XYZ file of C-alpha atoms in Angstrom:
673
model
C 1.223 49.837 96.606
C -2.028 51.050 96.810
C -5.088 48.714 97.037
C -8.848 49.648 96.393
C -11.707 47.331 97.634
C -14.839 47.626 95.765
C -16.384 44.328 96.549
C -14.497 42.520 93.732
C -10.973 41.315 93.557
C -8.403 43.740 94.604
C -6.252 45.937 92.492
C -2.595 47.520 92.689
C -1.792 50.688 91.708
C -1.208 50.946 87.838
C 2.799 50.843 87.264
C 5.628 50.440 84.934
C 7.473 46.995 85.612
C 10.883 47.123 84.689
C 11.754 43.668 85.497
C 9.469 42.529 82.893
C 11.429 44.493 80.073
C 14.609 42.396 81.663
C 12.530 39.121 81.147
C 11.831 39.808 77.540
C 15.629 40.586 76.858
C 16.738 37.330 78.863
C 14.074 35.312 76.921
C 15.355 37.160 73.517
C 18.634 36.478 74.064
C 18.546 32.874 75.065
C 16.153 32.198 71.802
C 18.898 33.399 69.553
C 21.632 31.587 71.637
C 20.067 28.174 71.631
C 19.480 28.596 67.744
C 22.671 29.997 66.792
C 24.949 27.779 68.820
C 22.998 24.674 70.052
C 20.750 24.309 67.282
C 17.702 23.866 69.356
C 14.527 25.556 71.062
C 15.279 27.298 74.495
C 11.182 27.969 75.762
C 11.862 31.706 75.432
C 8.892 32.164 73.427
C 6.762 30.631 76.062
C 7.996 33.804 78.422
C 7.088 36.246 76.070
C 3.360 34.447 75.670
C 3.023 34.543 79.659
C 4.110 38.418 79.878
C 1.940 39.402 76.863
C -1.014 37.712 78.732
C -0.375 39.339 82.142
C 0.625 42.874 80.416
C -2.700 42.995 77.985
C -5.072 41.583 80.520
C -3.891 44.449 82.735
C -4.288 46.918 80.034
C -7.672 45.643 78.524
C -8.881 45.446 81.998
C -7.721 48.955 83.202
C -9.958 50.745 79.855
C -12.657 48.603 80.698
C -13.132 49.483 84.326
C -12.617 53.120 83.276
C -14.355 53.428 80.038
C -16.971 50.419 80.345
C -15.773 49.310 76.764
C -12.767 48.938 74.552
C -12.581 51.324 71.637
C -11.765 48.548 69.364
C -9.856 51.002 66.443
C -7.900 52.549 68.804
C -6.624 49.798 70.497
C -6.063 47.782 67.251
C -4.332 51.174 65.670
C -1.845 51.068 68.696
C -1.470 47.445 68.322
C -0.230 48.115 64.663
C 2.121 50.897 65.520
C 4.036 48.641 68.009
C 3.793 45.490 66.028
C 3.960 45.959 61.763
C 6.662 48.346 61.304
C 9.680 45.961 62.249
C 7.886 42.658 61.313
C 6.952 44.119 57.817
C 10.890 45.455 57.271
C 11.935 42.052 58.340
C 9.449 40.592 56.284
C 10.720 42.647 53.202
C 14.338 42.118 53.860
C 13.704 38.695 54.054
C 11.851 38.422 50.511
C 14.464 40.222 49.243
C 17.549 38.238 50.393
C 15.396 34.599 49.575
C 15.544 35.634 46.027
C 18.893 36.318 46.078
C 20.323 33.847 48.197
C 17.712 30.671 48.724
C 17.879 27.554 46.078
C 14.795 27.949 43.664
C 13.421 24.568 45.045
C 12.551 26.734 48.426
C 10.826 29.658 46.606
C 7.111 28.464 46.661
C 7.786 27.460 50.142
C 8.784 30.649 51.215
C 6.256 32.964 49.164
C 3.548 31.205 50.912
C 5.385 31.895 54.230
C 5.367 35.291 53.360
C 1.898 35.814 53.102
C 1.178 33.665 56.138
C 3.767 35.891 58.190
C 2.183 39.287 57.105
C -1.325 38.263 57.751
C -0.889 36.385 60.955
C -1.633 32.680 60.337
C 2.217 31.596 60.106
C 1.491 28.786 62.908
C -1.181 27.190 60.979
C 0.780 26.959 57.903
C 3.532 25.101 59.724
C 1.371 22.996 61.720
C -0.301 21.816 58.378
C 3.208 21.219 57.136
C 4.590 19.556 60.151
C 1.898 16.844 60.106
C 1.872 17.127 55.774
C 4.495 13.752 54.919
C 5.350 15.584 51.808
C 6.417 19.002 53.417
C 8.080 17.584 56.478
C 11.438 17.594 54.583
C 11.105 21.319 53.962
C 14.113 23.197 54.391
C 14.254 25.669 57.497
C 13.097 29.479 55.865
C 13.834 32.817 57.181
C 10.146 33.130 58.103
C 9.706 30.378 60.287
C 10.037 32.609 63.709
C 6.734 34.063 62.750
C 4.415 31.422 64.127
C 5.028 32.634 67.398
C 4.353 36.380 66.201
C 1.185 34.816 64.472
C 0.176 33.063 67.583
C 0.438 36.273 69.742
C -1.269 38.340 66.791
C -4.160 36.028 67.313
C -4.177 36.207 71.057
C -3.928 40.234 70.872
C -7.339 40.124 68.381
C -9.268 37.799 70.453
C -8.490 38.622 74.132
C -10.720 42.183 73.898
C -13.478 39.825 72.757
C -12.567 37.345 76.424
C -12.582 40.826 78.265
C -15.736 42.073 76.766
C -17.851 38.528 77.258
C -16.574 38.637 80.892
C -17.969 42.533 81.330
C -21.287 41.444 79.617
C -21.353 38.204 81.813
C -20.529 40.324 84.944
C -22.909 42.928 84.579
C -26.043 41.468 82.329
C -26.118 38.063 83.492
C -24.221 36.912 86.868
C -24.757 40.350 88.200
C -21.204 40.060 90.083
C -18.095 41.934 89.977
C -15.974 42.263 87.168
C -12.546 40.883 88.405
C -14.067 37.610 89.507
C -16.249 36.959 86.841
C -13.104 37.625 84.337
C -10.848 35.400 86.924
C -13.480 32.750 86.790
C -13.523 32.767 82.874
C -9.808 32.719 82.427
C -9.691 29.532 84.704
C -12.199 28.220 82.162
C -9.697 29.087 79.288
C -6.771 28.227 81.363
C -8.186 24.650 82.211
C -9.578 23.840 79.108
C -6.495 24.735 76.784
C -4.111 23.110 79.228
C -5.966 19.726 79.002
C -6.406 20.164 75.364
C -2.534 20.945 74.840
C -1.410 17.725 76.925
C -3.939 15.700 74.883
C -3.058 17.026 71.467
C 0.690 17.066 72.239
C 0.646 13.366 73.286
C -1.229 12.432 70.187
C 0.251 14.790 67.368
C 3.091 16.618 69.114
C 4.325 18.352 65.774
C 1.052 19.674 65.395
C 0.262 20.940 68.999
C 3.534 22.807 68.769
C 1.795 25.543 66.634
C -1.587 25.043 67.699
C -3.028 28.437 68.824
C -5.556 26.400 70.948
C -2.873 24.491 72.729
C -1.181 28.237 73.820
C -3.630 30.031 74.484
C -3.753 28.531 78.322
C -0.090 30.523 78.384
C -1.583 33.582 77.864
C -4.833 33.225 79.983
C -2.285 32.304 83.047
C -0.662 35.621 82.719
C -3.896 37.207 83.039
C -4.942 34.774 86.034
C -1.411 36.125 87.867
C -2.398 40.084 87.076
C -5.783 39.369 88.796
C -4.466 37.395 91.830
C -0.962 39.289 91.985
C -2.268 41.675 94.723
C -2.859 38.683 97.379
C 0.451 37.279 96.893
C 2.653 38.678 99.667
C 6.074 36.626 100.471
C 8.950 37.866 103.312
C 12.026 39.273 101.989
C 14.118 35.770 101.853
C 11.379 33.876 99.949
C 11.141 36.627 97.451
C 14.666 36.486 97.115
C 15.177 32.976 96.746
C 12.096 32.307 94.215
C 13.108 34.921 91.848
C 16.428 34.270 91.297
C 14.761 30.404 91.324
C 12.708 31.429 88.247
C 15.595 33.038 86.450
C 17.107 29.647 86.534
C 14.419 28.029 85.613
C 13.863 30.477 82.543
C 17.803 30.015 81.667
C 17.935 26.635 81.607
C 14.720 25.103 80.472
C 16.225 24.389 76.991
C 18.743 22.376 78.393
C 16.554 20.579 80.634
C 13.777 19.834 78.047
C 13.986 18.938 74.789
C 11.668 21.864 73.797
C 10.713 21.524 70.114
C 9.663 17.588 70.720
C 7.667 17.769 73.893
C 6.032 21.313 73.995
C 3.765 22.782 74.671
C 1.547 20.481 76.905
C 2.617 20.250 80.763
C 6.329 20.372 79.928
C 5.797 24.116 78.861
C 4.699 24.721 82.344
C 8.385 24.576 83.323
C 9.404 28.303 81.855
C 6.266 29.481 82.561
C 6.496 29.100 86.242
C 9.764 30.619 85.756
C 7.927 33.462 85.025
C 5.172 33.452 87.837
C 8.050 33.241 89.944
C 9.891 36.464 88.863
C 6.541 38.451 88.655
C 5.640 37.598 92.119
C 8.880 37.587 93.695
C 9.236 41.403 91.872
C 5.784 42.534 93.332
C 7.590 41.978 96.965
C 10.951 43.206 96.047
C 14.238 42.907 97.999
C 17.786 44.689 97.811
C 19.223 41.459 96.758
C 16.203 40.447 94.383
C 16.186 39.110 90.983
C 14.533 42.496 89.930
C 17.329 44.432 90.735
C 18.810 42.567 87.917
C 16.150 42.336 85.551
C 15.189 46.047 85.814
C 18.710 47.499 85.593
C 19.490 50.006 82.667
C 21.488 47.318 80.394
C 18.480 44.899 80.637
C 15.624 47.358 80.135
C 17.215 49.096 77.189
C 17.593 45.308 75.514
C 14.052 44.620 76.641
C 12.886 47.916 74.479
C 14.539 46.371 71.474
C 13.676 42.481 72.315
C 10.669 42.299 69.593
C 13.470 43.612 67.098
C 16.152 41.322 68.183
C 13.657 38.663 67.745
C 12.680 39.395 64.481
C 16.277 39.676 63.322
C 18.285 37.132 64.497
C 16.451 34.047 62.627
C 16.762 35.344 59.105
C 20.434 36.594 59.803
C 21.146 32.806 60.801
C 19.460 31.551 57.692
C 20.980 33.526 55.318
C 24.380 33.027 56.938
C 23.953 29.506 56.385
C 22.640 30.044 52.453
C 25.813 31.886 51.755
C 28.549 29.984 53.275
C 26.641 26.355 52.125
C 26.959 25.239 56.023
C 24.445 24.183 58.748
C 26.794 25.461 61.781
C 27.951 28.292 63.023
C 31.544 28.803 64.987
C 31.887 30.838 68.029
C 33.422 33.711 66.193
C 30.438 33.934 63.686
C 27.884 33.290 65.961
C 28.992 36.474 67.539
C 28.993 38.389 64.563
C 25.231 37.457 63.840
C 24.236 38.428 67.242
C 26.363 41.871 66.606
C 24.369 42.741 63.701
C 21.402 41.035 65.110
C 21.832 43.955 68.515
C 22.824 46.444 65.696
C 19.662 46.102 63.254
C 17.373 46.111 66.388
C 18.659 49.270 67.685
C 18.598 51.240 64.033
C 15.140 49.627 63.245
C 13.481 50.099 66.509
C 14.968 53.675 67.092
C 14.587 54.998 63.101
C 11.347 53.331 62.636
C 9.374 51.602 65.250
C 9.482 54.419 67.887
C 8.960 57.324 65.544
C 5.928 55.649 64.624
C 4.540 54.859 67.992
C 4.778 58.423 68.878
C 2.062 59.236 66.390
C -0.976 60.275 68.414
C -4.064 58.775 67.688
C -5.953 62.229 68.699
C -4.548 63.665 65.443
C -5.147 61.358 62.971
C -6.614 57.269 63.078
C -6.680 57.844 59.120
C -2.918 58.880 59.074
C -1.760 56.405 61.126
C -3.655 53.640 59.110
C -1.999 55.089 55.861
C 1.332 54.787 57.284
C 0.877 51.101 58.389
C -0.636 50.185 54.987
C 2.667 51.809 53.380
C 4.486 48.909 55.345
C 2.306 46.361 54.184
C 2.625 47.045 50.549
C 5.910 46.755 49.792
C 5.703 43.217 51.276
C 3.092 42.292 49.258
C 4.319 43.965 45.921
C 7.600 42.316 46.331
C 6.165 38.796 46.674
C 3.364 39.403 43.612
C 6.502 40.033 41.781
C 8.634 37.075 42.829
C 4.883 35.002 41.792
C 5.157 36.303 38.488
C 8.994 36.042 38.128
C 8.198 32.327 38.966
C 5.686 31.572 36.501
C 7.622 33.253 33.643
C 10.760 31.398 34.529
C 9.040 28.192 34.475
C 6.973 29.213 31.075
C 10.206 30.165 29.477
C 11.661 26.679 30.458
C 9.089 24.608 29.886
C 8.663 26.311 26.184
C 12.678 25.704 25.609
C 12.213 22.057 26.593
C 12.853 19.676 23.888
C 12.460 16.177 25.075
C 15.084 14.910 23.480
C 17.380 16.910 26.230
C 15.738 15.295 29.081
C 15.573 11.087 28.097
C 16.129 10.460 31.781
C 16.611 6.618 31.685
C 16.281 6.240 28.567
C 20.062 6.910 28.292
C 20.779 3.487 29.807
C 18.726 1.251 27.724
C 17.688 2.891 24.238
C 21.361 4.238 23.682
C 19.956 7.918 23.577
C 22.754 10.267 24.205
C 21.881 12.993 26.653
C 22.622 16.685 25.658
C 25.183 18.307 27.110
C 25.232 21.746 28.974
C 21.341 21.111 29.659
C 19.656 22.248 33.097
C 18.724 18.952 34.691
C 15.062 18.831 35.633
C 12.540 16.541 37.329
C 9.795 19.200 37.266
C 11.020 23.356 36.479
C 11.933 24.682 39.703
C 9.549 22.684 41.730
C 10.913 19.063 41.593
C 10.067 18.289 44.926
C 6.384 18.995 44.538
C 5.607 17.256 41.771
C 3.401 14.122 42.415
C 1.848 11.352 40.772
C -1.671 12.118 39.245
C -3.351 9.791 42.002
C -2.156 12.282 44.857
C -3.147 15.406 42.748
C -6.726 13.703 42.697
C -6.678 13.264 46.603
C -6.271 9.572 46.365
C -4.583 8.716 49.367
C -4.808 8.739 53.269
C -2.745 11.135 55.063
C -0.368 10.448 57.828
C -2.591 10.326 61.091
C -6.321 9.940 58.909
C -7.983 7.069 59.284
C -9.815 4.743 56.943
C -8.853 3.376 53.722
C -9.203 4.937 50.384
C -9.228 2.909 46.730
C -9.436 4.428 43.542
C -8.962 2.880 40.169
C -7.287 3.907 36.922
C -6.217 2.956 33.584
C -8.422 0.543 31.802
C -11.651 -0.282 34.216
C -13.908 -1.510 31.781
C -12.890 -4.401 30.964
C -9.278 -5.007 32.114
C -7.384 -8.026 31.423
C -5.588 -7.622 35.294
C -5.870 -6.055 37.845
C -2.821 -4.328 39.776
C -2.882 -3.620 43.473
C -0.540 -0.561 44.139
C -0.302 -0.659 47.832
C 1.410 1.128 50.449
C 3.420 4.334 51.271
C 4.798 6.934 49.178
C 7.688 4.984 48.030
C 5.401 2.512 46.518
C 3.376 5.223 45.409
C 5.806 6.862 43.191
C 6.042 3.854 40.875
C 2.249 4.844 39.729
C 3.780 7.260 37.160
C 5.655 4.494 35.235
C 2.460 2.054 35.455
C 0.345 4.567 33.969
C 2.379 4.832 31.097
C 1.873 1.291 29.943
C -1.610 0.499 31.580
C -3.406 0.845 28.370
C -1.083 -1.196 26.423
C -1.189 -3.991 28.437
C -5.403 -3.397 29.103
C -4.430 -3.059 33.342
C -6.660 -1.696 35.824
C -4.555 0.201 38.514
C -6.379 0.408 42.091
C -4.658 2.581 44.247
C -4.286 1.863 48.248
C -1.945 4.311 49.878
C -1.192 6.086 53.035
C 1.429 8.572 53.653
C 4.271 7.423 55.567
C 3.273 3.967 55.906
C 4.353 0.059 54.986
C 2.442 -2.535 53.790
C 3.212 -4.799 56.716
C 1.905 -6.610 60.222
C 4.610 -5.000 62.003
C 5.209 -1.267 63.498
C 9.025 -1.463 63.023
C 9.614 -0.919 66.947
C 7.110 2.467 66.749
C 8.386 3.935 63.695
C 5.242 3.480 61.916
C 2.336 5.435 63.414
C -0.602 3.954 64.934
C -2.817 5.232 62.356
C -0.475 3.257 59.744
C -0.829 0.327 61.877
C -4.377 0.261 61.837
C -4.378 1.198 58.090
C -2.709 -2.037 57.562
C -5.412 -4.266 59.617
C -8.121 -2.335 57.441
C -6.629 -2.935 54.013
C -6.295 -6.244 54.158
C -10.290 -6.647 54.051
C -10.818 -4.817 50.445
C -7.809 -6.780 48.888
C -9.588 -9.819 50.133
C -12.840 -8.993 48.941
C -11.709 -8.000 45.152
C -8.159 -9.299 45.032
C -5.808 -8.077 42.335
C -3.769 -10.136 40.063
C -0.693 -8.352 41.241
C 0.122 -6.481 44.432
C 2.596 -3.939 43.881
C 4.746 -3.150 46.705
C 7.892 -2.422 48.268
C 10.234 -5.454 48.965
C 12.355 -3.985 51.294
C 13.249 -0.430 53.365
C 15.641 1.739 51.604
C 19.012 0.072 51.795
C 17.668 -3.075 53.959
C 20.073 -6.109 53.017
C 16.848 -8.261 54.391
C 12.682 -8.419 54.043
C 11.537 -7.566 56.983
C 9.187 -10.198 58.898
C 5.914 -8.065 58.876
C 6.628 -7.895 55.100
C 6.576 -11.805 54.745
C 3.842 -12.295 56.933
C 1.438 -9.780 55.023
C 2.372 -11.741 51.851
C 1.433 -14.809 53.103
C -2.144 -13.626 53.505
C -2.623 -13.496 49.939
C -0.933 -17.108 48.758
C -3.286 -18.712 46.179
C -4.800 -15.443 45.735
C -2.347 -12.807 44.538
C 0.847 -12.621 43.328
C 3.086 -10.182 45.268
C 5.155 -7.710 43.105
C 8.052 -7.058 45.258
C 9.858 -4.204 44.141
C 13.539 -3.159 45.498
C 13.348 -0.053 47.463
C 15.327 3.143 46.116
C 18.116 4.139 48.254
C 17.483 7.085 50.378
C 20.167 9.738 49.889
C 22.136 11.780 52.303
C 20.226 15.268 51.429
C 17.863 16.635 49.376
C 18.639 16.252 45.655
C 16.998 19.157 44.031
C 18.651 21.527 46.445
C 21.965 19.924 46.598
C 21.915 19.813 42.783
C 20.943 23.616 42.376
C 23.783 24.565 44.898
C 26.301 21.881 44.175
C 25.905 20.497 40.790
C 25.115 17.148 39.845
C 28.371 15.333 40.287
C 28.930 16.601 43.949
C 25.677 14.895 44.819
C 26.067 11.352 43.634
C 27.029 8.988 46.598
C 29.078 5.876 46.776
C 26.061 2.822 46.131
C 27.657 1.014 48.688
C 26.793 3.458 51.013
C 23.327 3.343 50.188
C 22.580 -0.358 48.819
C 23.310 -3.420 50.285
C 25.286 -5.458 47.867
C 23.367 -8.367 47.006
C 19.360 -7.966 46.646
C 17.266 -8.174 49.731
C 15.488 -11.416 49.113
C 18.626 -13.173 48.325
C 19.757 -12.733 52.262
C 16.192 -13.830 53.259
C 14.930 -17.319 54.034
C 11.385 -18.633 54.352
C 9.726 -16.424 51.722
C 6.314 -17.246 50.368
C 5.716 -18.847 47.006
C 3.414 -16.309 45.235
C 6.229 -13.254 45.252
C 7.921 -12.173 41.937
C 10.551 -9.571 42.782
C 12.017 -6.850 40.852
C 15.339 -4.835 41.286
C 15.562 -1.500 39.078
C 18.511 -0.175 41.091
C 20.864 -0.543 38.507
C 18.662 2.518 36.991
C 19.343 4.569 40.009
C 23.073 3.560 40.423
C 26.187 2.395 38.524
C 28.753 0.017 39.719
C 30.110 2.976 41.919
C 27.830 5.622 42.364
C 23.966 6.621 43.003
C 23.318 9.712 40.820
C 21.200 12.302 41.505
C 20.578 13.403 37.619
C 20.226 10.787 34.750
C 19.827 11.721 31.070
C 19.220 15.393 32.558
C 16.646 14.648 34.454
C 16.875 14.872 38.474
C 16.476 11.157 39.995
C 14.868 12.318 43.184
C 12.331 14.891 44.387
C 13.807 15.096 47.643
C 16.021 12.771 49.452
C 13.653 9.787 49.790
C 11.238 9.504 46.606
C 11.956 9.436 43.058
C 10.814 12.196 40.792
C 7.517 11.733 38.954
C 9.427 12.500 35.661
C 12.344 10.217 35.866
C 10.054 7.106 37.168
C 8.096 7.969 33.750
C 11.078 7.276 31.923
C 11.588 3.791 33.884
C 8.349 2.483 32.551
C 9.837 0.403 29.706
C 12.269 -1.605 32.481
C 9.228 -1.869 34.752
C 6.914 -3.119 31.912
C 9.129 -5.805 31.026
C 9.307 -7.199 34.664
C 5.132 -6.564 34.964
C 4.655 -8.993 32.088
C 6.754 -11.656 33.424
C 5.118 -11.225 36.648
C 1.379 -11.532 34.669
C 2.902 -14.661 32.998
C 3.481 -16.334 36.308
C -0.409 -15.067 36.839
C -1.163 -16.829 33.754
C 0.362 -20.072 34.791
C -0.762 -20.277 38.253
C -4.469 -19.850 37.171
C -3.992 -22.544 34.414
C -2.592 -24.627 37.394
């Protein structure tokens, strides 16, 4: 190892590090194995991040020291040659098979993820969905794994700027050596990002998992290691021990930690430390060191196709689930998926990536840019065609749909006969996304947002009665029915809605978020200042046989002020209903009533109820004596597993109106007394 002393940090001779190819191979294989058979996350992605940080920092720093600049166009084209062809081929493959194999209710989700993956912001889309209450039940898509590639892509784009800023500070501001200045910059990034990562993970882990800023410290640590490696000299025994310890840490992180639930934060230091130990040990190689295994020809070959292996394994797994209608993989089929992944990785790497990477920038930059554009255009064209097809299908369905064919709950109380051989609907193709109008207006508080919003609907000028719709989305989905008769009864509907929340004084043993508890504390004030005649809210939780104490305590605050309209909560279903109906048919998606509903209404099993409550039970319009149905009157009853579809709720307006009228009669009687 040749060392050059320039008054700056020492640097080692630039050389190929075969053990890093082996590390990539191990990480890619672990990711696939954990996904296929364990249904969990290995931490292998974090291994990719630090390796990328180490290699890109080394490469960019060498260019800056050699040329005094980074030729950005050359850097980006080289990056594009290496990353885009394989990624775009997998995207095109996934687009076509998603159209052919996956349920229509997933189409819009996947179409948005195709664009997000192609333009490297998939991680932000998934972060938004992770904290969006209405998107949390999205089915796994064949493109979810592109979140890691998006973070890496964002790193590759911003890191030249970091190196250049360090260069400017070194030469123009501090008059200090470049490597020492860069080390200071990277340490600052590392500390800032790790601190933020620990904080945001503790506050909002689902978001943090996909947050680029919560992951930057992993890349910066790779850069720090590249700068300090010449100073890390170990004896042979220590190198041997820490090298194998590092490999063991990488292999078993996914077993030791629930990666998907605790990463990134400080927990991600575990797999990162494994890579650090391997790189340090390999710098001081020994006869029996881990670098002998990781630098072996089989692992080096696997490492050379590890990018393709990572790209192919996940969509193959998702399409296996879709084709066979299962959510698990046998040993034999898992081996088949791995074998096909391996084969596709070799073919796509050798036939596509390698020839394009071999194109010389000196010959024609425009030619390379044109070739990369040729890979992107089919993906965009296929997704655009899919989008157009979806619009045409929806429009054709709307034109063919006759209201008499979709009576919904009217078949139960108006003696309407539903048409036969009609495709059931909630809303065409997107039954899980149609929301009550107050939601479209933004009149709700998101899961982790503070504050209370109040919006008024119906007859707001001179109403006879005011109804306060208070609670979460399982209360809010009744809004559509209330809206149906608000004008007839001269009602004003005030919406107090917060996603993933319940109108309660308790947090259900931590199930409700802190922001929900705070919302409940604050929402009482406007309700008492301008008390509605009725406070419409759920009377229990799903199949709960009793009324929670926290509900009762909240209702007692309004004795003598407002009447509580407690509606029995709808049962939760075992799976996403629109998807189930599309794949299996309506009959196979019905569930035994006794499995999802208590035998008696919860208020019959609860003592100490306050006097200001009117109870309503409409579950007989969801379930008969034996089954709770997925489709009634050719209308999907649910928009997902938990919420009633907007269209079906609208067909429940008449029975709900009967209860509201009776409750308002009680309000009049109490006012007269």
